[in-house]
Short mmCIF file of C-alpha atoms in Angstrom, two decimals:
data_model
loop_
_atom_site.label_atom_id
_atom_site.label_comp_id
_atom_site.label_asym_id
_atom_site.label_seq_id
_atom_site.Cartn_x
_atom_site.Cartn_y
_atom_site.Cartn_z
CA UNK A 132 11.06 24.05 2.18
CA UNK A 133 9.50 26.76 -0.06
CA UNK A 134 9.47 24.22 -3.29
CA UNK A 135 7.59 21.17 -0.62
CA UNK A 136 5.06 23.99 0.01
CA UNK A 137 4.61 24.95 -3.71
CA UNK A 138 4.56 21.55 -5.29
CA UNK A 139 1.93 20.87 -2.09
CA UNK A 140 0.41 23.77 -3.09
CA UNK A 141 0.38 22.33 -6.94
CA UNK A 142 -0.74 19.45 -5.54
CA UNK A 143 -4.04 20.11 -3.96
CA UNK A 144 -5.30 22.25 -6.56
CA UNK A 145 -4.73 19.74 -8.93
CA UNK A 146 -7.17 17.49 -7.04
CA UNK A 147 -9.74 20.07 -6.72
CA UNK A 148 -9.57 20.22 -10.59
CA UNK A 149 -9.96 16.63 -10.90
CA UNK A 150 -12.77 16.17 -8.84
CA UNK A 151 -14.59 19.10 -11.31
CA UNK A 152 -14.01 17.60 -13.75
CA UNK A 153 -15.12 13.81 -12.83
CA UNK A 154 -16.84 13.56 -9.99
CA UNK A 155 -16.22 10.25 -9.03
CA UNK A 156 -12.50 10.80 -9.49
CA UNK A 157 -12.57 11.76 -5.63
CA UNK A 158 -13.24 8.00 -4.51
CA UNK A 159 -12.95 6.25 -7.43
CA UNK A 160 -11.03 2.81 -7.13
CA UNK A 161 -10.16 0.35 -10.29
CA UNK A 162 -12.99 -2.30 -9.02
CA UNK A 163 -15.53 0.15 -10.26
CA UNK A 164 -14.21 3.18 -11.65
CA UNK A 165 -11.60 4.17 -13.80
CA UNK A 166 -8.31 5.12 -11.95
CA UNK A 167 -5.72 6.38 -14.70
CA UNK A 168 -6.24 9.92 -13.18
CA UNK A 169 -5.41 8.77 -9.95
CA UNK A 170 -2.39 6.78 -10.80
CA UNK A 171 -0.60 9.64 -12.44
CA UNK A 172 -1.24 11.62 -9.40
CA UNK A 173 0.34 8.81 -7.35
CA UNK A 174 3.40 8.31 -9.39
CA UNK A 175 3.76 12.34 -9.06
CA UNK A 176 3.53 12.27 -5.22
CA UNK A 177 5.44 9.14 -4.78
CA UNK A 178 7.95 9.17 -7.88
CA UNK A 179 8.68 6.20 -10.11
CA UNK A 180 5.49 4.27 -7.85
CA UNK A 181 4.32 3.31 -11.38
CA UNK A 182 7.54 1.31 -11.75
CA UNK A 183 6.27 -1.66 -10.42
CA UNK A 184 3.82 -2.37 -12.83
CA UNK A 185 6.49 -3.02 -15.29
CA UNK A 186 8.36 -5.15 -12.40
CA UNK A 187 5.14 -7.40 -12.31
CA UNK A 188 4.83 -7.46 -15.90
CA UNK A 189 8.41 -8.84 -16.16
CA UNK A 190 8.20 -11.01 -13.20
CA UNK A 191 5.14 -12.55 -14.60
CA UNK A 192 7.14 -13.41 -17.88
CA UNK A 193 9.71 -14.78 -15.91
CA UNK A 194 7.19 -16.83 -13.83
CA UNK A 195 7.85 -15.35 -10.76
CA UNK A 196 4.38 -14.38 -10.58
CA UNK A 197 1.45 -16.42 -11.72
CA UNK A 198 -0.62 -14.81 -14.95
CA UNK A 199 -3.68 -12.32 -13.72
CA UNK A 200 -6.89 -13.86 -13.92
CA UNK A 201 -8.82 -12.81 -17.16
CA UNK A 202 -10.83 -9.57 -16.79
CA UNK A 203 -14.33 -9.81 -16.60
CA UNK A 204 -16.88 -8.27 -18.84
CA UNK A 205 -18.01 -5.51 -15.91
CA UNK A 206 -16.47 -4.25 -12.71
CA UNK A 207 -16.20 -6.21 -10.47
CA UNK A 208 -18.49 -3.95 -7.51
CA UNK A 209 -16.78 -5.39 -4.68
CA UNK A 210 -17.40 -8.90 -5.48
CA UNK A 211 -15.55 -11.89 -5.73
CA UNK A 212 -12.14 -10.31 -6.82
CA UNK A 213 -12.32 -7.42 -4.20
CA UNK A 214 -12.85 -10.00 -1.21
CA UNK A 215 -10.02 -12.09 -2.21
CA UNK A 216 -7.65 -9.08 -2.48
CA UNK A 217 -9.09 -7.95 1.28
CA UNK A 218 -8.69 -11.48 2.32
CA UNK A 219 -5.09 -11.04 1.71
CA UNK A 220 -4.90 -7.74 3.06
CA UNK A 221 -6.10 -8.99 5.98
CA UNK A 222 -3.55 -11.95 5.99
CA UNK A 223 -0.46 -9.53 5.45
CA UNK A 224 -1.72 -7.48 8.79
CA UNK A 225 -2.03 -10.46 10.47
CA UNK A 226 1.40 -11.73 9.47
CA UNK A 227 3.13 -8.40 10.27
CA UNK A 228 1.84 -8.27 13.60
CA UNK A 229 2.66 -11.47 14.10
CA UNK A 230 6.57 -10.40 13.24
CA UNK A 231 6.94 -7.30 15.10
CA UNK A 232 8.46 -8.50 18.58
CA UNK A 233 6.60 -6.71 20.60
CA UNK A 234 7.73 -3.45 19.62
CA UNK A 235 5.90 -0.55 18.48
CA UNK A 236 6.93 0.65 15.16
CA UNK A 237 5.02 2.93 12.46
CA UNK A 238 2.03 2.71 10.78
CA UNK A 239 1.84 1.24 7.34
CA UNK A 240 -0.08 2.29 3.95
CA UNK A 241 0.11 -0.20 1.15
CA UNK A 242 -1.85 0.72 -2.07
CA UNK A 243 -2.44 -1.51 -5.18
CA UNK A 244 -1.78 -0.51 -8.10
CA UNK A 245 -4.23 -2.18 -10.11
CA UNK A 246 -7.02 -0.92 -8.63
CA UNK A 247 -5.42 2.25 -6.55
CA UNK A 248 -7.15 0.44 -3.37
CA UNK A 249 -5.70 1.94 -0.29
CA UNK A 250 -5.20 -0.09 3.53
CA UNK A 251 -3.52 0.71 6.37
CA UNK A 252 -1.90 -1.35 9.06
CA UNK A 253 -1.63 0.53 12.43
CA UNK A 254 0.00 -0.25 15.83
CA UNK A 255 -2.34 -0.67 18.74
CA UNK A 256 -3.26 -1.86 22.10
CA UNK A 257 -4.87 -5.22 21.20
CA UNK A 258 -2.27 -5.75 18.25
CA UNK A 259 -2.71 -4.70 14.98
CA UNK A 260 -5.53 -3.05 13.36
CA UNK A 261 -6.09 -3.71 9.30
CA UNK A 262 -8.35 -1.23 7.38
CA UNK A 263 -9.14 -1.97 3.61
CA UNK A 264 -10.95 0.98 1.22
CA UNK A 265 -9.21 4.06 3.25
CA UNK A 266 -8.53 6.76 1.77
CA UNK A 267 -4.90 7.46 2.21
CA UNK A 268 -2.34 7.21 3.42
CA UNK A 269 -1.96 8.96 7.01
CA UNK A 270 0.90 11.61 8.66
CA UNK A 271 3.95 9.35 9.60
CA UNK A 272 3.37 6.17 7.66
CA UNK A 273 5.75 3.71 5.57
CA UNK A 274 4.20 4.01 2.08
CA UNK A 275 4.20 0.55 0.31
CA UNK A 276 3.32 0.32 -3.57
CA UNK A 277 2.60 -3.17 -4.92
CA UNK A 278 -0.15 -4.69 -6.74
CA UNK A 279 -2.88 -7.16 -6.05
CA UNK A 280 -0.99 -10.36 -7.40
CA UNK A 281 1.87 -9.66 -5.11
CA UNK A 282 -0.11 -9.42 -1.82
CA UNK A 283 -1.24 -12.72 -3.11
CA UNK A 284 1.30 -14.63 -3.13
CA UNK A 285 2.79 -13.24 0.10
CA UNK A 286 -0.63 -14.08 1.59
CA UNK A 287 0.14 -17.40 0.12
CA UNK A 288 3.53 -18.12 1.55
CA UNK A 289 5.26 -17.95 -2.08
CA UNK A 290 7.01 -14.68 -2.21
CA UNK A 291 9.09 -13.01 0.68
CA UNK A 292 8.47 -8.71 1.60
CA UNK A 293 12.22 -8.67 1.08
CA UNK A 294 12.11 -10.30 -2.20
CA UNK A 295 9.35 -8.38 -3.61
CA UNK A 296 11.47 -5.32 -2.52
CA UNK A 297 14.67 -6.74 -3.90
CA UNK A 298 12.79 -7.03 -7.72
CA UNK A 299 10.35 -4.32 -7.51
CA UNK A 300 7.34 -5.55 -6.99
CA UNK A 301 6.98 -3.52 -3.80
CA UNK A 302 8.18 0.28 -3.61
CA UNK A 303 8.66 2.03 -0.13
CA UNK A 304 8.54 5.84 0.88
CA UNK A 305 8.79 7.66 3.55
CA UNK A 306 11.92 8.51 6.19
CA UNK A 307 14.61 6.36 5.71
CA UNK A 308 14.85 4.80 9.15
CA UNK A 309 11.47 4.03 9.03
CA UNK A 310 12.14 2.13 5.32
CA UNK A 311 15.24 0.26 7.18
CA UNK A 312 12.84 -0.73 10.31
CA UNK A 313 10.27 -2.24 8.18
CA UNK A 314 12.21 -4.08 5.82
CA UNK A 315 14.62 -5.51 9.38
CA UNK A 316 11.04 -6.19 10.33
CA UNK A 317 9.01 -8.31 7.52
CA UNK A 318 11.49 -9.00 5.22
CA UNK A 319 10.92 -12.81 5.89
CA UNK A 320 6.90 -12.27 5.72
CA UNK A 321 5.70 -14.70 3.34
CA UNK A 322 8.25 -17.60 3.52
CA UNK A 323 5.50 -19.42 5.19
CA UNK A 324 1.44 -18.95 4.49
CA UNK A 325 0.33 -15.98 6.35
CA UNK A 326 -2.79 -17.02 9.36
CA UNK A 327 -5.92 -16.83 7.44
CA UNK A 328 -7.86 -16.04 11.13
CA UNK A 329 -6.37 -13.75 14.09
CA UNK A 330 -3.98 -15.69 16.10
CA UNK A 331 -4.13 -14.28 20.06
CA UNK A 332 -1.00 -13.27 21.15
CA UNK A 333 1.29 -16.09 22.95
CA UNK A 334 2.51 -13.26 25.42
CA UNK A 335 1.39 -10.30 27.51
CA UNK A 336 2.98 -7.78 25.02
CA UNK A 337 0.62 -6.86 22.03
CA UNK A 338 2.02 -7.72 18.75
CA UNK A 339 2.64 -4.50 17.37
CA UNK A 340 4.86 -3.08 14.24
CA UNK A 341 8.49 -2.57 15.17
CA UNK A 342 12.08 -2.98 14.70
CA UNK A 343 15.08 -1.00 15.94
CA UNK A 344 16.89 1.32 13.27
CA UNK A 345 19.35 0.13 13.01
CA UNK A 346 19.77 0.67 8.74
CA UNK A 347 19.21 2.92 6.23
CA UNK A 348 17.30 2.73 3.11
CA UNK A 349 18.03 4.07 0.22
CA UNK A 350 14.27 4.77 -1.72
CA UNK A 351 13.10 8.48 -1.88
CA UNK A 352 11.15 9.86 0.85
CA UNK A 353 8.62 12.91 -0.96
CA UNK A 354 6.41 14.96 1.09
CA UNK A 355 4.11 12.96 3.33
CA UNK A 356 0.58 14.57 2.52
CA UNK A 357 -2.60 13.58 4.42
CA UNK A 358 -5.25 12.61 2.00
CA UNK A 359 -8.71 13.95 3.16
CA UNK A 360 -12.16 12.11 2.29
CA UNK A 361 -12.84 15.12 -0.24
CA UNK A 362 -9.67 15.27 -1.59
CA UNK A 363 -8.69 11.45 -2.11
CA UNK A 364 -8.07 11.29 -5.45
CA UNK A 365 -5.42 9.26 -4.60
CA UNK A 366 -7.34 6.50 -2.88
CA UNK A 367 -10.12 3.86 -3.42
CA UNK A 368 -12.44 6.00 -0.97
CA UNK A 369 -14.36 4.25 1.52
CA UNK A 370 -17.80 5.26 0.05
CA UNK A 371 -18.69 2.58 -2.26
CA UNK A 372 -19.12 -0.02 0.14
#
């Protein structure tokens, strides 16, 4: 308990310190800013996260994963690039909703790599809510690492959850019941095209997230720390739209 407070501790001064020194380390996201910064502060909070950008390199030799589009001259400033990659942020909530059963389960953070862009996929009333550009993930969520390609072709109906989990393109942390419940979950999300509009529930139960635990998992589960808008150093913050 003592070290989870100290490296916390560590932790938070350590974004102070970044933000002094750049300030638009604080909400800085890859489509406009650079993130190195905040991706060695991500693999330190959620260890080996950084792994999967060698998984997608090797996948992409192995054509698994179609080549990146080339990079353009400038940032992109939430243009074309950044609405495709919400598009399919958008397509994975829908399709995970759309798999739950009617059960609620936990929230979910996902971050890209690439770009260190930050959504969350949360349980509620009228089914499930997708946010894109937050800045963190929250107290209680299923932490999902992947990168833009990826979400892609899961969007796309050409790559499986549980396959990208099985080869590394997707990293999870957090408890390890919670790991097990999503993975029972969405595993099969992306063996068919993902709805590209909100589908209205075919019942009077709200598609929610969910699955009994009824597994373990066997990723690491660090400290779960709540990301504030001044400290986000993290996350593509939500101020550049």
């Amino acid at each position: 308990m003592r070290r989870h407070v100290y490296v916390t501790r560590l932790f938070l001064l350590s974004l102070a310190t970044a933000a002094t020194l750049s300030p638009s380390a604080s909400s800085a996201c890859g489509y406009h800013d650079d993130v190195t910064m905040a991706r060695g502060l991500l693999n330190w909070v959620y260890p080996d996260a950084l792994h999967v950008l060698g998984s997608i390199s090797a996948a992409i030799a192995a054509h698994r994963l179609p080549p990146p589009a080339p990079a353009a001259g400038a940032p992109d400033l939430f243009g074309a690039k950044y609405g495709k990659t919400v598009r399919s942020l958008e397509r994975l909530g829908r399709g995970l909703g759309a798999t739950s059963g009617g059960m609620r389960g936990p929230s979910v953070a996902v971050v890209l790599i690439e770009p260190m862009l930050w959504a969350r996929f949360e349980p509620g009333g009228a089914g499930p809510r997708t946010r894109v550009h937050v800045t963190g993930p929250e107290p209680g969520d299923v932490v999902l690492v992947s990168g833009e390609t990826v979400i892609g072709e899961i969007a796309s109906g050409r790559l499986t959850i549980g396959k990208a989990h099985e080869i590394g393109l997707i990293r999870l942390y957090g408890p390890a019941a919670q790991q097990a419940q999503f993975l029972l979950a969405y595993e099969q999300v992306g063996r068919l095209p993902l709805p590209v509009t909100a589908v209205k529930a075919a019942s009077s139960k709200s598609p929610v997230f969910a699955a009994p635990a009824t597994a373990t998992a066997k990723a690491s589960s660090p400290p779960q720390l709540k990301i504030s808008d001044n400290g986000g150093a993290l996350a593509c913050g939500p101020g550049h739209h």
